[in-house]
Short mmCIF file of C-alpha atoms in Angstrom, two decimals:
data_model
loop_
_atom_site.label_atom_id
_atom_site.label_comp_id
_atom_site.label_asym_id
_atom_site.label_seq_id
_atom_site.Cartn_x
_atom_site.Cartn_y
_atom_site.Cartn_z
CA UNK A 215 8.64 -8.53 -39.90
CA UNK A 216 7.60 -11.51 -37.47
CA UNK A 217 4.02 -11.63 -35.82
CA UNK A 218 4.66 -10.10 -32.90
CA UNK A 219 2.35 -9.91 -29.64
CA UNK A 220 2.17 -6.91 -27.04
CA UNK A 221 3.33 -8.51 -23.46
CA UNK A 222 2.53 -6.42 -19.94
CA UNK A 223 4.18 -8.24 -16.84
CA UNK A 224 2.86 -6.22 -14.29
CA UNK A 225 2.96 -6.67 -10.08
CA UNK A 226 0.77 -4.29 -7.60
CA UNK A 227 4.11 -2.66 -6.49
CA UNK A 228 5.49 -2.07 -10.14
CA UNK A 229 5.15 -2.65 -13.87
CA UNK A 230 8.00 -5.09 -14.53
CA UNK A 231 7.77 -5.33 -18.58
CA UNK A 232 6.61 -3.89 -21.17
CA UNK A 233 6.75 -4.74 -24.76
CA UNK A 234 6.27 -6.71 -28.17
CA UNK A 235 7.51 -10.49 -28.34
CA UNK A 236 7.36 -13.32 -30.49
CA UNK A 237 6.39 -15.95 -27.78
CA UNK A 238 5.90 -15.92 -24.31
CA UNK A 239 5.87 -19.16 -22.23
CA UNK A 240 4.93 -18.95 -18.56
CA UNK A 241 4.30 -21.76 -15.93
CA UNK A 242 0.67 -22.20 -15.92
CA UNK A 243 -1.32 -23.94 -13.44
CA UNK A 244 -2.20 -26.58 -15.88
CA UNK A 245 1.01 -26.99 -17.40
CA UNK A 246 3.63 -25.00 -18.88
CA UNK A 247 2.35 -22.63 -21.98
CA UNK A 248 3.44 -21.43 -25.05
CA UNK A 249 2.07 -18.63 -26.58
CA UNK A 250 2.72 -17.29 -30.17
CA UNK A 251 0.41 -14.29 -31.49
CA UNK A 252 -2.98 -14.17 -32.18
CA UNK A 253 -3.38 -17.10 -29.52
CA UNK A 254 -7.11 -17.79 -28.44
CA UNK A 255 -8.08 -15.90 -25.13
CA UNK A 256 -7.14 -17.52 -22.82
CA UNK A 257 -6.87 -16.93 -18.86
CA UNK A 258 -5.42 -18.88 -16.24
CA UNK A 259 -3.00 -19.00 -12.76
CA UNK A 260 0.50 -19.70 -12.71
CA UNK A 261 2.58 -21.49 -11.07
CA UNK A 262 5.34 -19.80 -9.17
CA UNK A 263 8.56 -19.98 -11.73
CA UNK A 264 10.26 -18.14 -14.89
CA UNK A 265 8.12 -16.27 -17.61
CA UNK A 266 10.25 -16.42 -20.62
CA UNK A 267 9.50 -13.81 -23.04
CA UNK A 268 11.15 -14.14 -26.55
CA UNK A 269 11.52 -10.81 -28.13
CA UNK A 270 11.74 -9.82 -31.74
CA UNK A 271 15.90 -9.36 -31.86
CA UNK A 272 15.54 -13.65 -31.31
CA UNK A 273 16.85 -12.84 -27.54
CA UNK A 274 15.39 -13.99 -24.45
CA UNK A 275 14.31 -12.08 -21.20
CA UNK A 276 13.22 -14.02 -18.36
CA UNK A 277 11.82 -13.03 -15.35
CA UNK A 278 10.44 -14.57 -12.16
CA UNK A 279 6.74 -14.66 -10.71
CA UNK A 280 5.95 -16.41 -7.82
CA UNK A 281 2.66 -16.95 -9.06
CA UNK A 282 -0.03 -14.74 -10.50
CA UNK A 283 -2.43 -14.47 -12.96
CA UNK A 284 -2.31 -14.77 -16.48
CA UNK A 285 -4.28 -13.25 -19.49
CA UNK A 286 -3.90 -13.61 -23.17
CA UNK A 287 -6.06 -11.98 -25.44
CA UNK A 288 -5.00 -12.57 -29.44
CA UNK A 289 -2.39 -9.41 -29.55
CA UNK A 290 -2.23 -8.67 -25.85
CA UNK A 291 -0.49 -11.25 -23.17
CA UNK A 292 -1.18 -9.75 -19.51
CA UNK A 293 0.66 -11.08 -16.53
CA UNK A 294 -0.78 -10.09 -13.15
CA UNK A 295 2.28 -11.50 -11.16
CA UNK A 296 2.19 -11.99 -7.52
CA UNK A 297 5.14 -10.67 -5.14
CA UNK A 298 4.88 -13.44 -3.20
CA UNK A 299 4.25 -17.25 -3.02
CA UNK A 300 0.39 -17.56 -2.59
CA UNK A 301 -2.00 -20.44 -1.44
CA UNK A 302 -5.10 -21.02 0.53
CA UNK A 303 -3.89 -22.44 3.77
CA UNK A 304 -1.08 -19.85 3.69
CA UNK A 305 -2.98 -16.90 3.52
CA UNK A 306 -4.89 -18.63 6.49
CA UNK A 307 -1.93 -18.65 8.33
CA UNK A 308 -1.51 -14.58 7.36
CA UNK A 309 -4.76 -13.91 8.49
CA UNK A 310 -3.71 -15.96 11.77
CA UNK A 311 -0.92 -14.12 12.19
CA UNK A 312 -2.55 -10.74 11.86
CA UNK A 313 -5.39 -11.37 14.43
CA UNK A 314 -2.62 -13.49 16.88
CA UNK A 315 -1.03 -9.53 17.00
CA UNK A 316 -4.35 -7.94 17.28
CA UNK A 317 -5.49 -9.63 20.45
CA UNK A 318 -1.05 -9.50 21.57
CA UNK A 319 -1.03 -5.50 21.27
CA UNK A 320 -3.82 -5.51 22.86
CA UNK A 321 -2.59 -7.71 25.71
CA UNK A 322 0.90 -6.68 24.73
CA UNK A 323 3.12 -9.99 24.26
CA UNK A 324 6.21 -10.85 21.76
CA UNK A 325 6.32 -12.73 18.47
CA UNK A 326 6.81 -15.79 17.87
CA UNK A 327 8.34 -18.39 14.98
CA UNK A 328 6.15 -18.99 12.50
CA UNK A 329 6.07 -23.18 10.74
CA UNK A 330 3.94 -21.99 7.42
CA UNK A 331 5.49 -18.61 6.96
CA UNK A 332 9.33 -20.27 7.04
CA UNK A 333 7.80 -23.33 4.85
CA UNK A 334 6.47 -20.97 2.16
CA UNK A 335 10.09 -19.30 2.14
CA UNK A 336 11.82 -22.13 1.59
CA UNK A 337 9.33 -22.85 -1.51
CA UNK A 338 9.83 -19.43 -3.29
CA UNK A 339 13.44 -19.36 -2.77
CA UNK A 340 13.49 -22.88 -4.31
CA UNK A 341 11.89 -21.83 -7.31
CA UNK A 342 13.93 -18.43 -7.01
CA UNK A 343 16.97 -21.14 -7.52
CA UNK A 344 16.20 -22.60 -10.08
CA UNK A 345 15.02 -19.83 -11.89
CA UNK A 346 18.74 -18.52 -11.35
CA UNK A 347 20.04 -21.86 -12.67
CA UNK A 348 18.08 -21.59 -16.21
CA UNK A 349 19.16 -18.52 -16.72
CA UNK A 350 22.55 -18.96 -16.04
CA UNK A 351 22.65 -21.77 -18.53
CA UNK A 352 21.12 -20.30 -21.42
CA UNK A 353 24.31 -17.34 -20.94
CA UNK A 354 26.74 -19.91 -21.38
CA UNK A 355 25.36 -21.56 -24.43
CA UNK B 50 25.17 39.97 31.74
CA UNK B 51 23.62 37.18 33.25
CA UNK B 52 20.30 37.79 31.16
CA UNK B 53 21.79 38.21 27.80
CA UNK B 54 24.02 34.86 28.77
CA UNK B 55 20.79 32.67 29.41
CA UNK B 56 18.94 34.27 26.43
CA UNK B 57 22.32 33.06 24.06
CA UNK B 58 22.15 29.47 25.28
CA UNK B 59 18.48 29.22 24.67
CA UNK B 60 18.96 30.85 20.48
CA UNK B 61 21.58 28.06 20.40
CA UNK B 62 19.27 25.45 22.02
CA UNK B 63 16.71 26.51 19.03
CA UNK B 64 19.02 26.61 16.43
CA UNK B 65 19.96 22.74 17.07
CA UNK B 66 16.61 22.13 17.12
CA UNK B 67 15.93 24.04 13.57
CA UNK B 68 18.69 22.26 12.41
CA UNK B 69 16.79 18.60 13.24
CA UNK B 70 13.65 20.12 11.72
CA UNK B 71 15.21 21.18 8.36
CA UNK B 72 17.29 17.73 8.29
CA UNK B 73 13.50 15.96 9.01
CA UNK B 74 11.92 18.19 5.98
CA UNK B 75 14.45 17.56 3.27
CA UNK B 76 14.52 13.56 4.48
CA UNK B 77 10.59 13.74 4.07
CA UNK B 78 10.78 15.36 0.35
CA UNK B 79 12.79 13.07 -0.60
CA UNK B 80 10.93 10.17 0.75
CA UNK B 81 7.98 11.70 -0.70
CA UNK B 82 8.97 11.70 -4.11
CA UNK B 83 9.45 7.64 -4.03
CA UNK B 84 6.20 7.06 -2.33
CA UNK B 85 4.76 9.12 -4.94
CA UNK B 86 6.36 7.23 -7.47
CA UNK B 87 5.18 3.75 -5.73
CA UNK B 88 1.99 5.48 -5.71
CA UNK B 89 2.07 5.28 -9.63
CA UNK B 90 3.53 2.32 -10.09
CA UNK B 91 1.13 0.55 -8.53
CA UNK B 92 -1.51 2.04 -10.95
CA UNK B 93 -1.37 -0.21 -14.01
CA UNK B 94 -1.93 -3.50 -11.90
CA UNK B 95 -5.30 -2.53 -10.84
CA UNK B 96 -6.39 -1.13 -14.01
CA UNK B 97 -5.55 -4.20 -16.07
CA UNK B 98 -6.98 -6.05 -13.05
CA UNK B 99 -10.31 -4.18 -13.11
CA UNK B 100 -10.67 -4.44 -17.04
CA UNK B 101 -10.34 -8.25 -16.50
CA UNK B 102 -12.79 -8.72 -14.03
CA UNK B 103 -15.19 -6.29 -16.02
CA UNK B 104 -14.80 -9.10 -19.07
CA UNK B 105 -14.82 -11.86 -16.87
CA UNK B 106 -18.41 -11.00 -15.01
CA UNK B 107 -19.67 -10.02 -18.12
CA UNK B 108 -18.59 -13.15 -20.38
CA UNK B 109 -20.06 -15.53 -17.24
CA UNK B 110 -23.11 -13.62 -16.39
CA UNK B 111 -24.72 -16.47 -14.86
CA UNK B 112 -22.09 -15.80 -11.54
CA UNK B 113 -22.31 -13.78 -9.52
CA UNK B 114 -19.24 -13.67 -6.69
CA UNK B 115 -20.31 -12.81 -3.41
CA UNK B 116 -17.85 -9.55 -3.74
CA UNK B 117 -20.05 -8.12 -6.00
CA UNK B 118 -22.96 -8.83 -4.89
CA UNK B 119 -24.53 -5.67 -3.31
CA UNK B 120 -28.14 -6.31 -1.95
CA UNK B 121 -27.10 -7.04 1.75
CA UNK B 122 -28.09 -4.84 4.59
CA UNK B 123 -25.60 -3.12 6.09
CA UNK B 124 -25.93 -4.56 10.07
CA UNK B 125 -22.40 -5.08 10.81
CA UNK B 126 -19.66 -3.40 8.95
CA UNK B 127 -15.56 -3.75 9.09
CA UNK B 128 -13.03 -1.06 8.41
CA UNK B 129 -9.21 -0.99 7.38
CA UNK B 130 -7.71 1.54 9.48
CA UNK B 131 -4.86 2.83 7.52
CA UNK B 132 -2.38 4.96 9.17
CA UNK B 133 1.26 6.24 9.91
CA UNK B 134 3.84 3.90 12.13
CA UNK B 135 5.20 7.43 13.04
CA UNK B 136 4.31 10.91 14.64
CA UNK B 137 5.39 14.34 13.54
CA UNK B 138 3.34 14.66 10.51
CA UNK B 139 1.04 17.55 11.54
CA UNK B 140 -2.62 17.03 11.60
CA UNK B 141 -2.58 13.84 9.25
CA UNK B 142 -3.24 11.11 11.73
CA UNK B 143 -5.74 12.93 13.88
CA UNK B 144 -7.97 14.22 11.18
CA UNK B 145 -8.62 10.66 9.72
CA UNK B 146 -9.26 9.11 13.45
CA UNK B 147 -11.51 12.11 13.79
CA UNK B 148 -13.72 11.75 10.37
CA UNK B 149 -13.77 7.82 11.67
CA UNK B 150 -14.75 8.91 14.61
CA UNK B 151 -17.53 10.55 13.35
CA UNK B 152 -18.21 7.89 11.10
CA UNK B 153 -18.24 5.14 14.15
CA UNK B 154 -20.57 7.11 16.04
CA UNK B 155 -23.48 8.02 13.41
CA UNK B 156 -22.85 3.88 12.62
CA UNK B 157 -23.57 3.15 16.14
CA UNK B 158 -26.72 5.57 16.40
CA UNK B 159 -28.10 3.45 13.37
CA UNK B 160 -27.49 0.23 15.21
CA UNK B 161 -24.39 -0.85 12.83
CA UNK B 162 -21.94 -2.90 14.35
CA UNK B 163 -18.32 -2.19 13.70
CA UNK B 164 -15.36 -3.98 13.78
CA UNK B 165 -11.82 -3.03 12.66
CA UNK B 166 -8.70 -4.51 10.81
CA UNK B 167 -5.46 -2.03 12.03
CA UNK B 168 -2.35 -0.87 9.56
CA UNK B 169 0.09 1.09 11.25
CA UNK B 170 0.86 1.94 14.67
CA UNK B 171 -0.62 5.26 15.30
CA UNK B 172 -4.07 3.74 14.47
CA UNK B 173 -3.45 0.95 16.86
CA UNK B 174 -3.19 3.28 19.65
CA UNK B 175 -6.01 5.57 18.62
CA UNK B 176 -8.31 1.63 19.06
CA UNK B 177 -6.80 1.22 22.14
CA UNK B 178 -7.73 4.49 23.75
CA UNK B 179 -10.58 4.95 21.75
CA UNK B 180 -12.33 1.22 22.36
CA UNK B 181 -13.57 -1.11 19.43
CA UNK B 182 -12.90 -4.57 17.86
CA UNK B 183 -10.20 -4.98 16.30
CA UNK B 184 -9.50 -7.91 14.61
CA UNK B 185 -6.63 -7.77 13.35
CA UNK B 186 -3.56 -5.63 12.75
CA UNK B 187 -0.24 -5.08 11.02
CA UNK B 188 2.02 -2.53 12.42
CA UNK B 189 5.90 -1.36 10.85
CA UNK B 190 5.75 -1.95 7.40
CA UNK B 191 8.08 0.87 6.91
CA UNK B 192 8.42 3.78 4.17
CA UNK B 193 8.43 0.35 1.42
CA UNK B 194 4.95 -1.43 1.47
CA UNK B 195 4.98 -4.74 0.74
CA UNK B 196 1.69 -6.57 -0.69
CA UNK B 197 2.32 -9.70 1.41
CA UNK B 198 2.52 -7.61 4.58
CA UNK B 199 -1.05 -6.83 4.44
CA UNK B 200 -2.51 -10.02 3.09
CA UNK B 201 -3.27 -11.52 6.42
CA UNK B 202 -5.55 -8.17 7.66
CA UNK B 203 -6.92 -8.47 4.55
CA UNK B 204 -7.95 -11.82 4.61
CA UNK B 205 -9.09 -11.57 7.89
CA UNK B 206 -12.34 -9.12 6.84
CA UNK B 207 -12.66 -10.89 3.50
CA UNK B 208 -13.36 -14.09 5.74
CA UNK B 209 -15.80 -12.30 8.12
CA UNK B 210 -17.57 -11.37 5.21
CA UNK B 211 -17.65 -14.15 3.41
CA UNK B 212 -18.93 -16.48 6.45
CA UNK B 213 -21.39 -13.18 6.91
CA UNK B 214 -19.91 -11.64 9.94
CA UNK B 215 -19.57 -8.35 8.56
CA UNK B 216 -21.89 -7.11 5.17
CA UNK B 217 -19.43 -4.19 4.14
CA UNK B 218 -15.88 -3.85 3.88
CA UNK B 219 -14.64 -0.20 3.96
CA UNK B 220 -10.94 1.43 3.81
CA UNK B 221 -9.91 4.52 5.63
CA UNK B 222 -6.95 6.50 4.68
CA UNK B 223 -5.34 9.92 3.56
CA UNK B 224 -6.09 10.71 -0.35
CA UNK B 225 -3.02 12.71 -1.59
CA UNK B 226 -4.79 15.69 -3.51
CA UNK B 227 -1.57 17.73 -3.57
CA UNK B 228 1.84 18.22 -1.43
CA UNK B 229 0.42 20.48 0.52
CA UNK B 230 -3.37 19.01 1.12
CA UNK B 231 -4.19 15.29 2.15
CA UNK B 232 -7.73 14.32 2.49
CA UNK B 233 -9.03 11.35 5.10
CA UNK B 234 -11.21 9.55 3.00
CA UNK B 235 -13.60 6.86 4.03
CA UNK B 236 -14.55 4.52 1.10
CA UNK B 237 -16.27 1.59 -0.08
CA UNK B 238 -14.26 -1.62 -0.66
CA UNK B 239 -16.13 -5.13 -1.13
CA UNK B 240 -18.90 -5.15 -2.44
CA UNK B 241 -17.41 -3.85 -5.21
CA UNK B 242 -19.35 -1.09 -6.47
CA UNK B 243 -21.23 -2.41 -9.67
CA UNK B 244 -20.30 1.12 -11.61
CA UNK B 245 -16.87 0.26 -11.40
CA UNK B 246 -17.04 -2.63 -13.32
CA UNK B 247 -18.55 -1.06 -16.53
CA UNK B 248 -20.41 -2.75 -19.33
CA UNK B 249 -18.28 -3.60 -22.47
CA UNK B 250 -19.78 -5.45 -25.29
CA UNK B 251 -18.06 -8.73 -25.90
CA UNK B 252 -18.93 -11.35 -28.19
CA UNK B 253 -16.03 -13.72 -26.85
CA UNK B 254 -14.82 -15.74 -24.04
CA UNK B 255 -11.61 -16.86 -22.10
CA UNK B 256 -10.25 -20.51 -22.13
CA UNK B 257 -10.08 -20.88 -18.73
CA UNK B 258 -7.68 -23.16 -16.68
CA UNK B 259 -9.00 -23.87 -13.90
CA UNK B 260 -12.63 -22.82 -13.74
CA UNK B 261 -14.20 -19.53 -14.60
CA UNK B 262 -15.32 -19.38 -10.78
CA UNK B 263 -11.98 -20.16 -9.49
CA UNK B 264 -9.95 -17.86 -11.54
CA UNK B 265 -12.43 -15.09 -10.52
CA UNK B 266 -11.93 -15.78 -6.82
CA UNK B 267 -8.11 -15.24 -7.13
CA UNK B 268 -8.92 -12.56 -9.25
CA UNK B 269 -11.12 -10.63 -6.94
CA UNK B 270 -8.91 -11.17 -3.85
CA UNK B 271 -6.02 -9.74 -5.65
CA UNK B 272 -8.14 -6.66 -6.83
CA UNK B 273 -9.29 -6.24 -3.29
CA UNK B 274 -5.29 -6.79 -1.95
CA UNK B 275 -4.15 -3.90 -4.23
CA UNK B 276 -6.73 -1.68 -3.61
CA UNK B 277 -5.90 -2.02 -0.08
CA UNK B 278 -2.01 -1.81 -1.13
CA UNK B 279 -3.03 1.50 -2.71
CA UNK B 280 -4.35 2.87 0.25
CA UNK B 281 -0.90 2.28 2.21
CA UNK B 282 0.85 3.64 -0.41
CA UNK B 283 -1.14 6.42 -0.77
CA UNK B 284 -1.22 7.36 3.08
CA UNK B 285 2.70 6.72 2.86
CA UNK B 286 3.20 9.69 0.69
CA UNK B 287 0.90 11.95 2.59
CA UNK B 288 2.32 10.88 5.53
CA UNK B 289 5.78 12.25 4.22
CA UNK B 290 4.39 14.95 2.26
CA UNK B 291 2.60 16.37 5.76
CA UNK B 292 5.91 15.72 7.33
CA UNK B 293 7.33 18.04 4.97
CA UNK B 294 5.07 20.38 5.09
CA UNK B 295 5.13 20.21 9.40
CA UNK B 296 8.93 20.46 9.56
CA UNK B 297 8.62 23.42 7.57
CA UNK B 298 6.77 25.30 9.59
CA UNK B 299 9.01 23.98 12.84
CA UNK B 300 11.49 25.06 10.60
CA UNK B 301 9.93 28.97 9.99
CA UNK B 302 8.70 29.22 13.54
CA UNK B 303 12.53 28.22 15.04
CA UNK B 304 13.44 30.76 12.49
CA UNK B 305 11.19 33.60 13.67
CA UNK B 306 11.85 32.93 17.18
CA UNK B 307 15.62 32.85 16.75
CA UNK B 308 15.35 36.16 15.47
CA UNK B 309 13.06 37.62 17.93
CA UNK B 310 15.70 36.49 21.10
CA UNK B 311 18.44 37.84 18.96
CA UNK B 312 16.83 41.62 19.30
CA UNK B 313 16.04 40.70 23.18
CA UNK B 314 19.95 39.98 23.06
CA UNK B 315 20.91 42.32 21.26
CA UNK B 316 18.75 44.92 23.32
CA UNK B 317 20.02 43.40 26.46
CA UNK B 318 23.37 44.27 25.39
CA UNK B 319 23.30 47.68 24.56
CA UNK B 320 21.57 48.46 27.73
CA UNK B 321 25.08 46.60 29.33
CA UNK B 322 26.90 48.78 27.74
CA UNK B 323 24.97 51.87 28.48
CA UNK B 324 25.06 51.16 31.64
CA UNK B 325 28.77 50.43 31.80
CA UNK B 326 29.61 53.95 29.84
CA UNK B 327 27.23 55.88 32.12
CA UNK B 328 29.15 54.15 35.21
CA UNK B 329 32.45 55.32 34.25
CA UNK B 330 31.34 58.67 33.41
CA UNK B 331 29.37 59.27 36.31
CA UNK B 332 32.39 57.32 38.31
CA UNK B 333 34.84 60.45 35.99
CA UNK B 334 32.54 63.25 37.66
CA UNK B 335 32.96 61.84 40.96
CA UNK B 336 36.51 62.43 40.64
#
């Protein structure tokens, strides 16, 4: 039996895996990782992309995060994935955006287009791409 | 006839309207079942979440993150309003805006400041009759929360508190005790409460990419995000569970009221009748 490692993918709105694999890799913030059991502890943010988690049957599940957290521990690997693209100056603009319809409901006006909101979009559905496009290769081969 | 005439349109008048209640109920249960079942799935992510930042503030003793930090005085405080986007859920929005209220007013006797961050639309009118500061509000996010919807109103209070505008962040929502009982709760968010994060021995640490203090910003943000994610969740199945429980009783008391007109009808009737039969006889005797 192969050295296997417990992996948790889990969002705030749902547990998304659960399981024992051989090696996960995920897009850290650093670089992309590797991780085999009994890795050193280890805890860092990821990138938004494809967390590839190689299970014990040799096949290959992947799944997208746009972003998160991630946390290995020698037999556990914990992904705290984000449901959405996240950074600083975008949150900013969420915060904005929430106190721009505070003071409008209270004066009562419409909404209007948004620049970061339509920029971050175009990001995650990037990365949504070409997380399509890897796995769509690795089917055919 | 012309009495028992108006009392039929009026039982079928009801009986549409029992028919829209008892549609409403068995569209809440079911609704209610996947809220509860977001409710739960949105467990694990906090718990893992906690248990990290529990390691993390114990392996790095040496920081403390303003989140956790507890030994401000309370002067100014902000809230998270949580509520419905719709009405016809019995007591459910009132009773919260009432224990807030409350809460608002023995605030202002001390001399606390309050200020407010809005979910949902039933809360945003209860501010704008009721008076207050809101800063900032998200209204619509239907029966399916999202976690990005409420970043911004979030972020907003997490700001004021970390430039010092407000000392205390608290939530207030409906607890979901059972189907048939919701509880408006009023509780603590950031600072975190230090029993919370309990004490586990450790005798190792992370690698950490980027810094210890930057991972346990994101971290804390996140925690604070779901919490609040939680909350909506949580009202969302209280608000359908009360629904339920309202349109049943619409649903009983169109019942019981339907039957009550049908004896007035009924009654009305007979005494027709009675009246026709005692006609004809007396009109017989005549001849």
């Amino acid at each position: 039996m192969p050295m296997t490692v417990h992996v948790d993918i889990v969002s705030a709105e749902r547990a998304i895996h659960s399981g024992l694999a051989t090696m996960v890799f995920a897009p850290g913030e650093m670089g992309e990782l590797g991780i085999a059991p009994r890795h050193t502890a280890l805890i860092t943010r990821l990138r938004p992309g494809e967390v590839r988690v190689q299970k014990m049957d040799g096949e290959t599940e992947h799944f997208f995060v746009s972003g998160g957290m991630l946390e290995v521990q020698p037999h556990v690997v914990t992904v705290l994935a984000d449901t959405a693209i996240r950074a600083r100056d975008l949150d900013e603009a969420a915060a904005a955006e929430a106190k721009r319809r505070a003071e409008d409901a209270l004066a009562g006006k419409a909404a209007e287009f948004q620049y970061a909101k339509a920029q971050a979009e175009l990001a995650e559905a990037v990365a949504q791409l070409r997380a399509i496009e890897r796995l769509r290769k690795t089917k055919v081969s | 006839m012309a009495g028992a005439k108006e009392i039929r349109t009026k039982i079928a008048s009801i009986k549409s309207t029992q028919k829209i209640t008892k549609a409403m109920q068995m569209v809440a249960g079911a609704k209610m079942r996947k809220a509860q079942e977001r409710m739960t799935a949105s467990r694990p992510y906090a718990l893992k979440m906690l248990q990290v930042i529990a390691h993390l503030s114990h392996a790095s003793p040496e920081y403390r993150h303003s989140y956790m930090a507890a030994n401000r005085e309370h002067k100014r405080v902000g809230y998270i309003v949580i509520s419905s986007d719709r009405g016809l859920c019995g007591g459910l929005n009132t009773n919260l805006f009432r224990k807030l209220a409350l809460e608002i007013r023995d605030q202002r006797k001390a001399g606390v400041e309050t200020s407010f961050a809005v979910i949902g639309s039933k809360a945003l009118a209860f501010f704008r009759r009721f008076g207050g500061k809101v800063m900032a509000q998200v209204t619509h996010i239907g029966d399916k929360p999202h976690v990005e919807d409420l970043i911004g109103a979030v972020r907003v209070l997490l700001d004021a508190y970390e430039a010092g505008e407000i000392d205390a962040i608290y939530v207030a929502y409906n607890e979901f005790v059972n189907t048939m009982t919701q509880k408006p709760m009023i509780g603590q968010l950031v600072p975190i409460h230090a029993e919370k994060i309990e004490k586990i021995p450790t005798h190792w640490d992370y690698i950490y990419e980027p810094e210890p203090k930057v991972v346990l910003d994101a971290l804390l943000t996140r925690y604070i995000e779901s919490l609040v994610y939680q909350a909506v969740v949580e009202n969302g199945a209280c608000e359908q569970s009360a629904r339920m429980v309202a349109m049943r009783a619409a649903s009983e008391n169109a019942g019981s009221l339907i039957s009550e007109l049908q004896l007035v009808y009924n009654k009305a009737r007979q005494a027709a009748i009675t009246q026709e039969i005692s006609e004809i006889v007396g009109g017989a005797a005549a001849v």
